[in-house]
JSON list of C-alpha atoms and ligand atoms in Angstrom, two decimals:
[
{"chain": "A", "resi": 239, "resn": "MET", "atom": "CA", "xyz": [79.98, 65.81, 8.53]},
{"chain": "A", "resi": 240, "resn": "ILE", "atom": "CA", "xyz": [77.06, 66.87, 6.37]},
{"chain": "A", "resi": 241, "resn": "ASP", "atom": "CA", "xyz": [74.35, 69.21, 7.64]},
{"chain": "A", "resi": 242, "resn": "LEU", "atom": "CA", "xyz": [71.03, 68.70, 5.88]},
{"chain": "A", "resi": 243, "resn": "TYR", "atom": "CA", "xyz": [68.42, 71.45, 5.99]},
{"chain": "A", "resi": 244, "resn": "THR", "atom": "CA", "xyz": [65.07, 69.93, 5.18]},
{"chain": "A", "resi": 245, "resn": "TRP", "atom": "CA", "xyz": [61.37, 69.43, 5.83]},
{"chain": "A", "resi": 246, "resn": "GLY", "atom": "CA", "xyz": [59.03, 66.46, 5.35]},
{"chain": "A", "resi": 247, "resn": "THR", "atom": "CA", "xyz": [58.39, 66.96, 1.65]},
{"chain": "A", "resi": 248, "resn": "PRO", "atom": "CA", "xyz": [59.27, 64.98, -1.49]},
{"chain": "A", "resi": 249, "resn": "ASN", "atom": "CA", "xyz": [62.19, 67.24, -2.42]},
{"chain": "A", "resi": 250, "resn": "GLY", "atom": "CA", "xyz": [63.60, 67.11, 1.09]},
{"chain": "A", "resi": 251, "resn": "ARG", "atom": "CA", "xyz": [63.25, 63.33, 1.25]},
{"chain": "A", "resi": 252, "resn": "LYS", "atom": "CA", "xyz": [65.30, 62.82, -1.91]},
{"chain": "A", "resi": 253, "resn": "ALA", "atom": "CA", "xyz": [68.32, 64.15, -0.02]},
{"chain": "A", "resi": 254, "resn": "SER", "atom": "CA", "xyz": [67.69, 62.16, 3.16]},
{"chain": "A", "resi": 255, "resn": "ILE", "atom": "CA", "xyz": [67.11, 58.90, 1.24]},
{"chain": "A", "resi": 256, "resn": "MET", "atom": "CA", "xyz": [70.41, 59.46, -0.62]},
{"chain": "A", "resi": 257, "resn": "LEU", "atom": "CA", "xyz": [72.31, 60.20, 2.60]},
{"chain": "A", "resi": 258, "resn": "GLU", "atom": "CA", "xyz": [70.88, 57.03, 4.15]},
{"chain": "A", "resi": 259, "resn": "GLU", "atom": "CA", "xyz": [71.65, 54.95, 1.05]},
{"chain": "A", "resi": 260, "resn": "CYS", "atom": "CA", "xyz": [75.24, 56.20, 1.05]},
{"chain": "A", "resi": 261, "resn": "ALA", "atom": "CA", "xyz": [75.55, 55.65, 4.83]},
{"chain": "A", "resi": 262, "resn": "LEU", "atom": "CA", "xyz": [77.06, 59.11, 5.16]},
{"chain": "A", "resi": 263, "resn": "PRO", "atom": "CA", "xyz": [77.04, 60.69, 8.62]},
{"chain": "A", "resi": 264, "resn": "TYR", "atom": "CA", "xyz": [74.73, 63.68, 8.68]},
{"chain": "A", "resi": 265, "resn": "ARG", "atom": "CA", "xyz": [72.69, 65.94, 10.93]},
{"chain": "A", "resi": 266, "resn": "ALA", "atom": "CA", "xyz": [69.17, 66.87, 9.84]},
{"chain": "A", "resi": 267, "resn": "HIS", "atom": "CA", "xyz": [67.90, 70.35, 10.70]},
{"chain": "A", "resi": 268, "resn": "GLN", "atom": "CA", "xyz": [64.23, 71.20, 10.36]},
{"chain": "A", "resi": 269, "resn": "ILE", "atom": "CA", "xyz": [63.31, 74.19, 8.22]},
{"chain": "A", "resi": 270, "resn": "ASN", "atom": "CA", "xyz": [59.59, 74.59, 8.84]},
{"chain": "A", "resi": 271, "resn": "ILE", "atom": "CA", "xyz": [58.40, 75.96, 5.49]},
{"chain": "A", "resi": 272, "resn": "GLY", "atom": "CA", "xyz": [54.87, 76.34, 6.88]},
{"chain": "A", "resi": 273, "resn": "LYS", "atom": "CA", "xyz": [56.20, 78.89, 9.34]},
{"chain": "A", "resi": 274, "resn": "GLY", "atom": "CA", "xyz": [58.40, 80.73, 6.83]},
{"chain": "A", "resi": 275, "resn": "GLU", "atom": "CA", "xyz": [61.74, 79.53, 8.22]},
{"chain": "A", "resi": 276, "resn": "GLN", "atom": "CA", "xyz": [63.02, 79.21, 4.65]},
{"chain": "A", "resi": 277, "resn": "PHE", "atom": "CA", "xyz": [63.23, 83.02, 4.55]},
{"chain": "A", "resi": 278, "resn": "ALA", "atom": "CA", "xyz": [65.58, 83.34, 7.53]},
{"chain": "A", "resi": 279, "resn": "PRO", "atom": "CA", "xyz": [68.83, 85.08, 6.50]},
{"chain": "A", "resi": 280, "resn": "ASP", "atom": "CA", "xyz": [71.01, 82.18, 7.75]},
{"chain": "A", "resi": 281, "resn": "PHE", "atom": "CA", "xyz": [69.10, 79.77, 5.55]},
{"chain": "A", "resi": 282, "resn": "LEU", "atom": "CA", "xyz": [69.04, 82.10, 2.53]},
{"chain": "A", "resi": 283, "resn": "ALA", "atom": "CA", "xyz": [72.83, 82.28, 2.77]},
{"chain": "A", "resi": 284, "resn": "ILE", "atom": "CA", "xyz": [72.98, 78.61, 1.74]},
{"chain": "A", "resi": 285, "resn": "SER", "atom": "CA", "xyz": [69.73, 78.38, -0.24]},
{"chain": "A", "resi": 286, "resn": "PRO", "atom": "CA", "xyz": [69.15, 81.74, -1.95]},
{"chain": "A", "resi": 287, "resn": "SER", "atom": "CA", "xyz": [65.97, 80.51, -3.65]},
{"chain": "A", "resi": 288, "resn": "ASN", "atom": "CA", "xyz": [64.35, 79.90, -0.19]},
{"chain": "A", "resi": 289, "resn": "ARG", "atom": "CA", "xyz": [63.68, 76.25, -0.86]},
{"chain": "A", "resi": 290, "resn": "ILE", "atom": "CA", "xyz": [64.59, 73.06, 0.97]},
{"chain": "A", "resi": 291, "resn": "PRO", "atom": "CA", "xyz": [66.61, 70.86, 0.72]},
{"chain": "A", "resi": 292, "resn": "ALA", "atom": "CA", "xyz": [70.09, 72.29, 1.15]},
{"chain": "A", "resi": 293, "resn": "ILE", "atom": "CA", "xyz": [73.28, 70.75, 2.50]},
{"chain": "A", "resi": 294, "resn": "VAL", "atom": "CA", "xyz": [76.56, 71.96, 3.91]},
{"chain": "A", "resi": 295, "resn": "ASP", "atom": "CA", "xyz": [79.39, 69.45, 3.68]},
{"chain": "A", "resi": 296, "resn": "SER", "atom": "CA", "xyz": [82.21, 70.45, 6.00]},
{"chain": "A", "resi": 297, "resn": "GLU", "atom": "CA", "xyz": [84.52, 68.15, 4.04]},
{"chain": "A", "resi": 298, "resn": "GLY", "atom": "CA", "xyz": [83.89, 69.45, 0.53]},
{"chain": "A", "resi": 299, "resn": "PRO", "atom": "CA", "xyz": [86.19, 69.62, -2.48]},
{"chain": "A", "resi": 300, "resn": "ASP", "atom": "CA", "xyz": [89.72, 70.98, -1.96]},
{"chain": "A", "resi": 301, "resn": "ALA", "atom": "CA", "xyz": [89.32, 70.27, 1.76]},
{"chain": "A", "resi": 302, "resn": "ARG", "atom": "CA", "xyz": [86.93, 73.23, 2.09]},
{"chain": "A", "resi": 303, "resn": "PRO", "atom": "CA", "xyz": [83.24, 73.29, 3.09]},
{"chain": "A", "resi": 304, "resn": "ILE", "atom": "CA", "xyz": [80.67, 73.43, 0.32]},
{"chain": "A", "resi": 305, "resn": "SER", "atom": "CA", "xyz": [77.00, 74.37, 0.48]},
{"chain": "A", "resi": 306, "resn": "LEU", "atom": "CA", "xyz": [74.48, 73.26, -2.13]},
{"chain": "A", "resi": 307, "resn": "PHE", "atom": "CA", "xyz": [70.80, 73.79, -2.85]},
{"chain": "A", "resi": 308, "resn": "GLU", "atom": "CA", "xyz": [68.58, 72.14, -5.55]},
{"chain": "A", "resi": 309, "resn": "SER", "atom": "CA", "xyz": [67.88, 68.49, -4.79]},
{"chain": "A", "resi": 310, "resn": "GLY", "atom": "CA", "xyz": [69.17, 67.28, -8.16]},
{"chain": "A", "resi": 311, "resn": "ALA", "atom": "CA", "xyz": [72.51, 68.99, -7.64]},
{"chain": "A", "resi": 312, "resn": "ILE", "atom": "CA", "xyz": [72.70, 67.52, -4.13]},
{"chain": "A", "resi": 313, "resn": "LEU", "atom": "CA", "xyz": [72.11, 63.99, -5.47]},
{"chain": "A", "resi": 314, "resn": "VAL", "atom": "CA", "xyz": [74.75, 64.40, -8.19]},
{"chain": "A", "resi": 315, "resn": "TYR", "atom": "CA", "xyz": [77.21, 65.81, -5.63]},
{"chain": "A", "resi": 316, "resn": "LEU", "atom": "CA", "xyz": [76.69, 62.93, -3.19]},
{"chain": "A", "resi": 317, "resn": "SER", "atom": "CA", "xyz": [77.08, 60.43, -6.04]},
{"chain": "A", "resi": 318, "resn": "GLY", "atom": "CA", "xyz": [80.38, 62.08, -6.95]},
{"chain": "A", "resi": 319, "resn": "LYS", "atom": "CA", "xyz": [81.52, 62.07, -3.33]},
{"chain": "A", "resi": 320, "resn": "THR", "atom": "CA", "xyz": [80.75, 58.38, -2.75]},
{"chain": "A", "resi": 321, "resn": "GLY", "atom": "CA", "xyz": [80.90, 56.84, -6.22]},
{"chain": "A", "resi": 322, "resn": "LYS", "atom": "CA", "xyz": [77.40, 55.42, -5.63]},
{"chain": "A", "resi": 323, "resn": "PHE", "atom": "CA", "xyz": [74.09, 55.39, -7.52]},
{"chain": "A", "resi": 324, "resn": "LEU", "atom": "CA", "xyz": [75.34, 56.94, -10.75]},
{"chain": "A", "resi": 325, "resn": "PRO", "atom": "CA", "xyz": [76.57, 54.37, -13.29]},
{"chain": "A", "resi": 326, "resn": "ARG", "atom": "CA", "xyz": [80.25, 54.49, -14.19]},
{"chain": "A", "resi": 327, "resn": "SER", "atom": "CA", "xyz": [79.73, 53.86, -17.89]},
{"chain": "A", "resi": 328, "resn": "VAL", "atom": "CA", "xyz": [79.23, 57.02, -19.91]},
{"chain": "A", "resi": 329, "resn": "ARG", "atom": "CA", "xyz": [76.04, 55.63, -21.46]},
{"chain": "A", "resi": 330, "resn": "GLY", "atom": "CA", "xyz": [74.60, 54.58, -18.12]},
{"chain": "A", "resi": 331, "resn": "LYS", "atom": "CA", "xyz": [75.53, 57.87, -16.46]},
{"chain": "A", "resi": 332, "resn": "TYR", "atom": "CA", "xyz": [73.70, 59.97, -19.03]},
{"chain": "A", "resi": 333, "resn": "GLU", "atom": "CA", "xyz": [70.73, 57.64, -19.02]},
{"chain": "A", "resi": 334, "resn": "ALA", "atom": "CA", "xyz": [70.43, 58.19, -15.27]},
{"chain": "A", "resi": 335, "resn": "LEU", "atom": "CA", "xyz": [70.95, 61.95, -15.58]},
{"chain": "A", "resi": 336, "resn": "GLN", "atom": "CA", "xyz": [68.29, 62.08, -18.27]},
{"chain": "A", "resi": 337, "resn": "TRP", "atom": "CA", "xyz": [65.70, 60.53, -15.95]},
{"chain": "A", "resi": 338, "resn": "LEU", "atom": "CA", "xyz": [66.90, 62.68, -13.08]},
{"chain": "A", "resi": 339, "resn": "MET", "atom": "CA", "xyz": [66.28, 65.77, -15.24]},
{"chain": "A", "resi": 340, "resn": "TRP", "atom": "CA", "xyz": [62.87, 64.35, -16.18]},
{"chain": "A", "resi": 341, "resn": "GLN", "atom": "CA", "xyz": [62.02, 64.16, -12.49]},
{"chain": "A", "resi": 342, "resn": "MET", "atom": "CA", "xyz": [63.40, 67.64, -11.76]},
{"chain": "A", "resi": 343, "resn": "GLY", "atom": "CA", "xyz": [61.82, 69.32, -14.77]},
{"chain": "A", "resi": 344, "resn": "SER", "atom": "CA", "xyz": [58.49, 67.49, -15.00]},
{"chain": "A", "resi": 345, "resn": "VAL", "atom": "CA", "xyz": [57.50, 65.26, -12.10]},
{"chain": "A", "resi": 346, "resn": "GLY", "atom": "CA", "xyz": [58.36, 67.66, -9.28]},
{"chain": "A", "resi": 347, "resn": "PRO", "atom": "CA", "xyz": [56.90, 70.85, -10.77]},
{"chain": "A", "resi": 348, "resn": "MET", "atom": "CA", "xyz": [53.74, 69.25, -12.21]},
{"chain": "A", "resi": 349, "resn": "PHE", "atom": "CA", "xyz": [52.88, 67.12, -9.17]},
{"chain": "A", "resi": 350, "resn": "GLY", "atom": "CA", "xyz": [53.66, 70.13, -6.97]},
{"chain": "A", "resi": 351, "resn": "GLN", "atom": "CA", "xyz": [51.19, 72.26, -8.90]},
{"chain": "A", "resi": 352, "resn": "ALA", "atom": "CA", "xyz": [48.56, 69.52, -8.66]},
{"chain": "A", "resi": 353, "resn": "HIS", "atom": "CA", "xyz": [49.01, 69.49, -4.88]},
{"chain": "A", "resi": 354, "resn": "HIS", "atom": "CA", "xyz": [48.71, 73.26, -4.79]},
{"chain": "A", "resi": 355, "resn": "PHE", "atom": "CA", "xyz": [45.44, 73.39, -6.69]},
{"chain": "A", "resi": 356, "resn": "ILE", "atom": "CA", "xyz": [43.90, 70.40, -4.89]},
{"chain": "A", "resi": 357, "resn": "ARG", "atom": "CA", "xyz": [45.08, 71.09, -1.35]},
{"chain": "A", "resi": 358, "resn": "ALA", "atom": "CA", "xyz": [46.00, 74.76, -0.96]},
{"chain": "A", "resi": 359, "resn": "LYS", "atom": "CA", "xyz": [43.21, 76.08, -3.18]},
{"chain": "A", "resi": 360, "resn": "LYS", "atom": "CA", "xyz": [40.81, 73.33, -2.09]},
{"chain": "A", "resi": 361, "resn": "ASP", "atom": "CA", "xyz": [39.66, 72.70, -5.66]},
{"chain": "A", "resi": 362, "resn": "GLU", "atom": "CA", "xyz": [38.55, 76.32, -6.06]},
{"chain": "A", "resi": 363, "resn": "VAL", "atom": "CA", "xyz": [40.18, 76.50, -9.46]},
{"chain": "A", "resi": 364, "resn": "PRO", "atom": "CA", "xyz": [38.91, 73.50, -11.46]},
{"chain": "A", "resi": 365, "resn": "TYR", "atom": "CA", "xyz": [41.03, 74.41, -14.48]},
{"chain": "A", "resi": 366, "resn": "GLY", "atom": "CA", "xyz": [44.22, 74.26, -12.39]},
{"chain": "A", "resi": 367, "resn": "THR", "atom": "CA", "xyz": [43.29, 70.97, -10.74]},
{"chain": "A", "resi": 368, "resn": "GLU", "atom": "CA", "xyz": [42.33, 69.35, -14.04]},
{"chain": "A", "resi": 369, "resn": "ARG", "atom": "CA", "xyz": [45.39, 70.59, -15.89]},
{"chain": "A", "resi": 370, "resn": "TYR", "atom": "CA", "xyz": [47.94, 69.37, -13.34]},
{"chain": "A", "resi": 371, "resn": "VAL", "atom": "CA", "xyz": [46.21, 66.10, -12.41]},
{"chain": "A", "resi": 372, "resn": "ASN", "atom": "CA", "xyz": [46.02, 65.27, -16.12]},
{"chain": "A", "resi": 373, "resn": "GLU", "atom": "CA", "xyz": [49.66, 66.15, -16.54]},
{"chain": "A", "resi": 374, "resn": "ALA", "atom": "CA", "xyz": [50.56, 63.98, -13.53]},
{"chain": "A", "resi": 375, "resn": "LYS", "atom": "CA", "xyz": [48.67, 61.07, -15.11]},
{"chain": "A", "resi": 376, "resn": "ARG", "atom": "CA", "xyz": [50.50, 61.62, -18.39]},
{"chain": "A", "resi": 377, "resn": "LEU", "atom": "CA", "xyz": [53.82, 61.40, -16.53]},
{"chain": "A", "resi": 378, "resn": "TYR", "atom": "CA", "xyz": [52.74, 58.18, -14.80]},
{"chain": "A", "resi": 379, "resn": "GLY", "atom": "CA", "xyz": [51.98, 56.82, -18.25]},
{"chain": "A", "resi": 380, "resn": "VAL", "atom": "CA", "xyz": [55.45, 57.75, -19.49]},
{"chain": "A", "resi": 381, "resn": "MET", "atom": "CA", "xyz": [57.03, 56.08, -16.49]},
{"chain": "A", "resi": 382, "resn": "ASP", "atom": "CA", "xyz": [54.83, 53.00, -16.69]},
{"chain": "A", "resi": 383, "resn": "ARG", "atom": "CA", "xyz": [55.68, 52.39, -20.35]},
{"chain": "A", "resi": 384, "resn": "HIS", "atom": "CA", "xyz": [59.36, 52.94, -19.68]},
{"chain": "A", "resi": 385, "resn": "LEU", "atom": "CA", "xyz": [59.40, 50.52, -16.73]},
{"chain": "A", "resi": 386, "resn": "GLU", "atom": "CA", "xyz": [57.85, 47.71, -18.80]},
{"chain": "A", "resi": 387, "resn": "GLY", "atom": "CA", "xyz": [60.53, 45.00, -18.63]},
{"chain": "A", "resi": 388, "resn": "ARG", "atom": "CA", "xyz": [62.93, 47.27, -16.71]},
{"chain": "A", "resi": 389, "resn": "PRO", "atom": "CA", "xyz": [63.58, 47.04, -12.95]},
{"chain": "A", "resi": 390, "resn": "TYR", "atom": "CA", "xyz": [64.64, 50.68, -12.53]},
{"chain": "A", "resi": 391, "resn": "LEU", "atom": "CA", "xyz": [64.49, 53.94, -14.45]},
{"chain": "A", "resi": 392, "resn": "ALA", "atom": "CA", "xyz": [68.00, 53.85, -15.91]},
{"chain": "A", "resi": 393, "resn": "ALA", "atom": "CA", "xyz": [70.83, 51.55, -16.87]},
{"chain": "A", "resi": 394, "resn": "GLY", "atom": "CA", "xyz": [69.25, 48.46, -15.29]},
{"chain": "A", "resi": 395, "resn": "GLN", "atom": "CA", "xyz": [70.28, 49.60, -11.83]},
{"chain": "A", "resi": 396, "resn": "TYR", "atom": "CA", "xyz": [69.08, 51.63, -8.84]},
{"chain": "A", "resi": 397, "resn": "THR", "atom": "CA", "xyz": [70.28, 55.20, -9.37]},
{"chain": "A", "resi": 398, "resn": "ILE", "atom": "CA", "xyz": [69.72, 58.76, -8.21]},
{"chain": "A", "resi": 399, "resn": "ALA", "atom": "CA", "xyz": [66.95, 58.96, -10.83]},
{"chain": "A", "resi": 400, "resn": "ASP", "atom": "CA", "xyz": [64.95, 56.41, -8.82]},
{"chain": "A", "resi": 401, "resn": "ILE", "atom": "CA", "xyz": [65.84, 58.11, -5.54]},
{"chain": "A", "resi": 402, "resn": "ALA", "atom": "CA", "xyz": [64.62, 61.47, -6.89]},
{"chain": "A", "resi": 403, "resn": "THR", "atom": "CA", "xyz": [61.35, 60.08, -8.20]},
{"chain": "A", "resi": 404, "resn": "PHE", "atom": "CA", "xyz": [60.30, 57.82, -5.31]},
{"chain": "A", "resi": 405, "resn": "PRO", "atom": "CA", "xyz": [59.17, 60.45, -2.77]},
{"chain": "A", "resi": 406, "resn": "TRP", "atom": "CA", "xyz": [56.92, 62.07, -5.40]},
{"chain": "A", "resi": 407, "resn": "ILE", "atom": "CA", "xyz": [55.28, 58.76, -6.33]},
{"chain": "A", "resi": 408, "resn": "ALA", "atom": "CA", "xyz": [54.79, 58.16, -2.59]},
{"chain": "A", "resi": 409, "resn": "ARG", "atom": "CA", "xyz": [52.35, 61.10, -2.72]},
{"chain": "A", "resi": 410, "resn": "HIS", "atom": "CA", "xyz": [50.24, 59.48, -5.47]},
{"chain": "A", "resi": 411, "resn": "GLU", "atom": "CA", "xyz": [47.06, 59.85, -3.42]},
{"chain": "A", "resi": 412, "resn": "TRP", "atom": "CA", "xyz": [47.65, 63.60, -3.10]},
{"chain": "A", "resi": 413, "resn": "HIS", "atom": "CA", "xyz": [47.52, 64.01, -6.89]},
{"chain": "A", "resi": 414, "resn": "ARG", "atom": "CA", "xyz": [44.66, 61.51, -7.22]},
{"chain": "A", "resi": 415, "resn": "VAL", "atom": "CA", "xyz": [46.50, 58.76, -9.02]},
{"chain": "A", "resi": 416, "resn": "ASP", "atom": "CA", "xyz": [45.57, 55.12, -8.43]},
{"chain": "A", "resi": 417, "resn": "LEU", "atom": "CA", "xyz": [48.79, 53.11, -8.65]},
{"chain": "A", "resi": 418, "resn": "ALA", "atom": "CA", "xyz": [46.79, 50.03, -9.69]},
{"chain": "A", "resi": 419, "resn": "GLN", "atom": "CA", "xyz": [46.34, 51.73, -13.06]},
{"chain": "A", "resi": 420, "resn": "PHE", "atom": "CA", "xyz": [50.11, 51.84, -13.56]},
{"chain": "A", "resi": 421, "resn": "PRO", "atom": "CA", "xyz": [51.29, 48.30, -12.71]},
{"chain": "A", "resi": 422, "resn": "ASN", "atom": "CA", "xyz": [54.93, 48.80, -13.68]},
{"chain": "A", "resi": 423, "resn": "VAL", "atom": "CA", "xyz": [55.17, 51.94, -11.54]},
{"chain": "A", "resi": 424, "resn": "LYS", "atom": "CA", "xyz": [53.51, 50.04, -8.69]},
{"chain": "A", "resi": 425, "resn": "ARG", "atom": "CA", "xyz": [55.98, 47.16, -8.95]},
{"chain": "A", "resi": 426, "resn": "TRP", "atom": "CA", "xyz": [58.91, 49.64, -8.98]},
{"chain": "A", "resi": 427, "resn": "PHE", "atom": "CA", "xyz": [57.38, 51.55, -6.05]},
{"chain": "A", "resi": 428, "resn": "ASP", "atom": "CA", "xyz": [56.92, 48.38, -4.00]},
{"chain": "A", "resi": 429, "resn": "THR", "atom": "CA", "xyz": [60.50, 47.30, -4.70]},
{"chain": "A", "resi": 430, "resn": "LEU", "atom": "CA", "xyz": [61.93, 50.62, -3.54]},
{"chain": "A", "resi": 431, "resn": "SER", "atom": "CA", "xyz": [59.61, 50.73, -0.52]},
{"chain": "A", "resi": 432, "resn": "ARG", "atom": "CA", "xyz": [61.32, 47.61, 0.81]},
{"chain": "A", "resi": 433, "resn": "ARG", "atom": "CA", "xyz": [64.74, 49.29, 0.98]},
{"chain": "A", "resi": 434, "resn": "PRO", "atom": "CA", "xyz": [65.59, 50.12, 4.63]},
{"chain": "A", "resi": 435, "resn": "ALA", "atom": "CA", "xyz": [67.38, 53.34, 3.60]},
{"chain": "A", "resi": 436, "resn": "VAL", "atom": "CA", "xyz": [64.27, 54.50, 1.77]},
{"chain": "A", "resi": 437, "resn": "THR", "atom": "CA", "xyz": [62.11, 53.89, 4.84]},
{"chain": "A", "resi": 438, "resn": "GLN", "atom": "CA", "xyz": [64.60, 55.72, 7.04]},
{"chain": "A", "resi": 439, "resn": "GLY", "atom": "CA", "xyz": [65.08, 58.61, 4.61]},
{"chain": "A", "resi": 440, "resn": "MET", "atom": "CA", "xyz": [61.32, 59.10, 4.25]},
{"chain": "A", "resi": 441, "resn": "ALA", "atom": "CA", "xyz": [61.05, 59.59, 8.04]},
{"chain": "A", "resi": 442, "resn": "VAL", "atom": "CA", "xyz": [63.54, 62.49, 8.11]},
{"chain": "A", "resi": 443, "resn": "PRO", "atom": "CA", "xyz": [63.43, 65.09, 9.63]},
{"chain": "A", "resi": 444, "resn": "PHE", "atom": "CA", "xyz": [60.63, 64.10, 11.97]},
{"chain": "A", "resi": 445, "resn": "LEU", "atom": "CA", "xyz": [61.71, 60.73, 13.36]},
{"chain": "A", "resi": 446, "resn": "ASN", "atom": "CA", "xyz": [65.50, 60.93, 13.35]},
{"chain": "B", "resi": 98, "resn": "LIG", "atom": "N1", "xyz": [63.79, 72.52, -7.54]},
{"chain": "B", "resi": 98, "resn": "LIG", "atom": "C1", "xyz": [63.89, 72.54, -6.09]},
{"chain": "B", "resi": 98, "resn": "LIG", "atom": "C2", "xyz": [62.52, 72.65, -5.50]},
{"chain": "B", "resi": 98, "resn": "LIG", "atom": "C3", "xyz": [62.57, 72.69, -3.99]},
{"chain": "B", "resi": 98, "resn": "LIG", "atom": "C4", "xyz": [61.20, 73.00, -3.41]},
{"chain": "B", "resi": 98, "resn": "LIG", "atom": "O1", "xyz": [60.27, 73.37, -4.11]},
{"chain": "B", "resi": 98, "resn": "LIG", "atom": "N2", "xyz": [61.11, 72.86, -2.10]},
{"chain": "B", "resi": 98, "resn": "LIG", "atom": "C5", "xyz": [59.87, 73.20, -1.41]},
{"chain": "B", "resi": 98, "resn": "LIG", "atom": "C6", "xyz": [59.43, 72.07, -0.52]},
{"chain": "B", "resi": 98, "resn": "LIG", "atom": "S1", "xyz": [59.18, 70.55, -1.45]},
{"chain": "B", "resi": 98, "resn": "LIG", "atom": "C7", "xyz": [60.10, 74.44, -0.56]},
{"chain": "B", "resi": 98, "resn": "LIG", "atom": "O2", "xyz": [61.13, 74.57, 0.05]},
{"chain": "B", "resi": 98, "resn": "LIG", "atom": "N3", "xyz": [59.13, 75.35, -0.52]},
{"chain": "B", "resi": 98, "resn": "LIG", "atom": "C8", "xyz": [59.25, 76.54, 0.26]},
{"chain": "B", "resi": 98, "resn": "LIG", "atom": "C9", "xyz": [58.55, 77.71, -0.34]},
{"chain": "B", "resi": 98, "resn": "LIG", "atom": "O3", "xyz": [57.79, 77.51, -1.30]},
{"chain": "B", "resi": 98, "resn": "LIG", "atom": "O4", "xyz": [58.76, 78.83, 0.12]},
{"chain": "B", "resi": 98, "resn": "LIG", "atom": "C10", "xyz": [64.61, 71.27, -5.63]},
{"chain": "B", "resi": 98, "resn": "LIG", "atom": "O5", "xyz": [64.39, 70.24, -6.25]},
{"chain": "B", "resi": 98, "resn": "LIG", "atom": "O6", "xyz": [65.35, 71.32, -4.63]}
]
């Protein structure tokens, strides 16, 4: 059994979408980051950086439990456990990991900063808002050009790179991006939105 510690945010939803896609049995536990529950000692023991998501798999490697934090590491781990959503070919695998790292290193941090300056600071710092909204738009441009003539981000197939990116694109209105301006991203987004596991994973931890 896998225990998922999460909240209703893009990083948390990457893990729940993946668990749903893999049809792995799991229990979702709410860590209310608005109330500071991410700083509780029990949670810090599995996620020392006080961030969701984190998982504990009671059936980890060598028949021992394993705990993991960092959503990218969780996705790679679950791919390894199930053999799903990471291509088997060496070329395809690194293509997917490359786009996963792009999400982890660029999309998440930049969109997150845009949300901070727009929502938390309520536009009090125009420089911050402008910088991160512009950076978000640049990243949409990168993705839109890449998706021209391609169904998914990597290796012609649905991978953990797509799973990692989807919940951030789902917040496009938060960072003031009009999907109509990025038609290839919109087509990709609509395709993924129709996957039942994506719908279910996006509802965790509030509706499960
Ligand atoms: N790089 C981390 C980022 C995780 C992250 O930033 N999680 C946010 C919610 S989306 C969080 O837990 N924030 C709590 C806090 O800032 O104290 C990952 O991808 O797992």
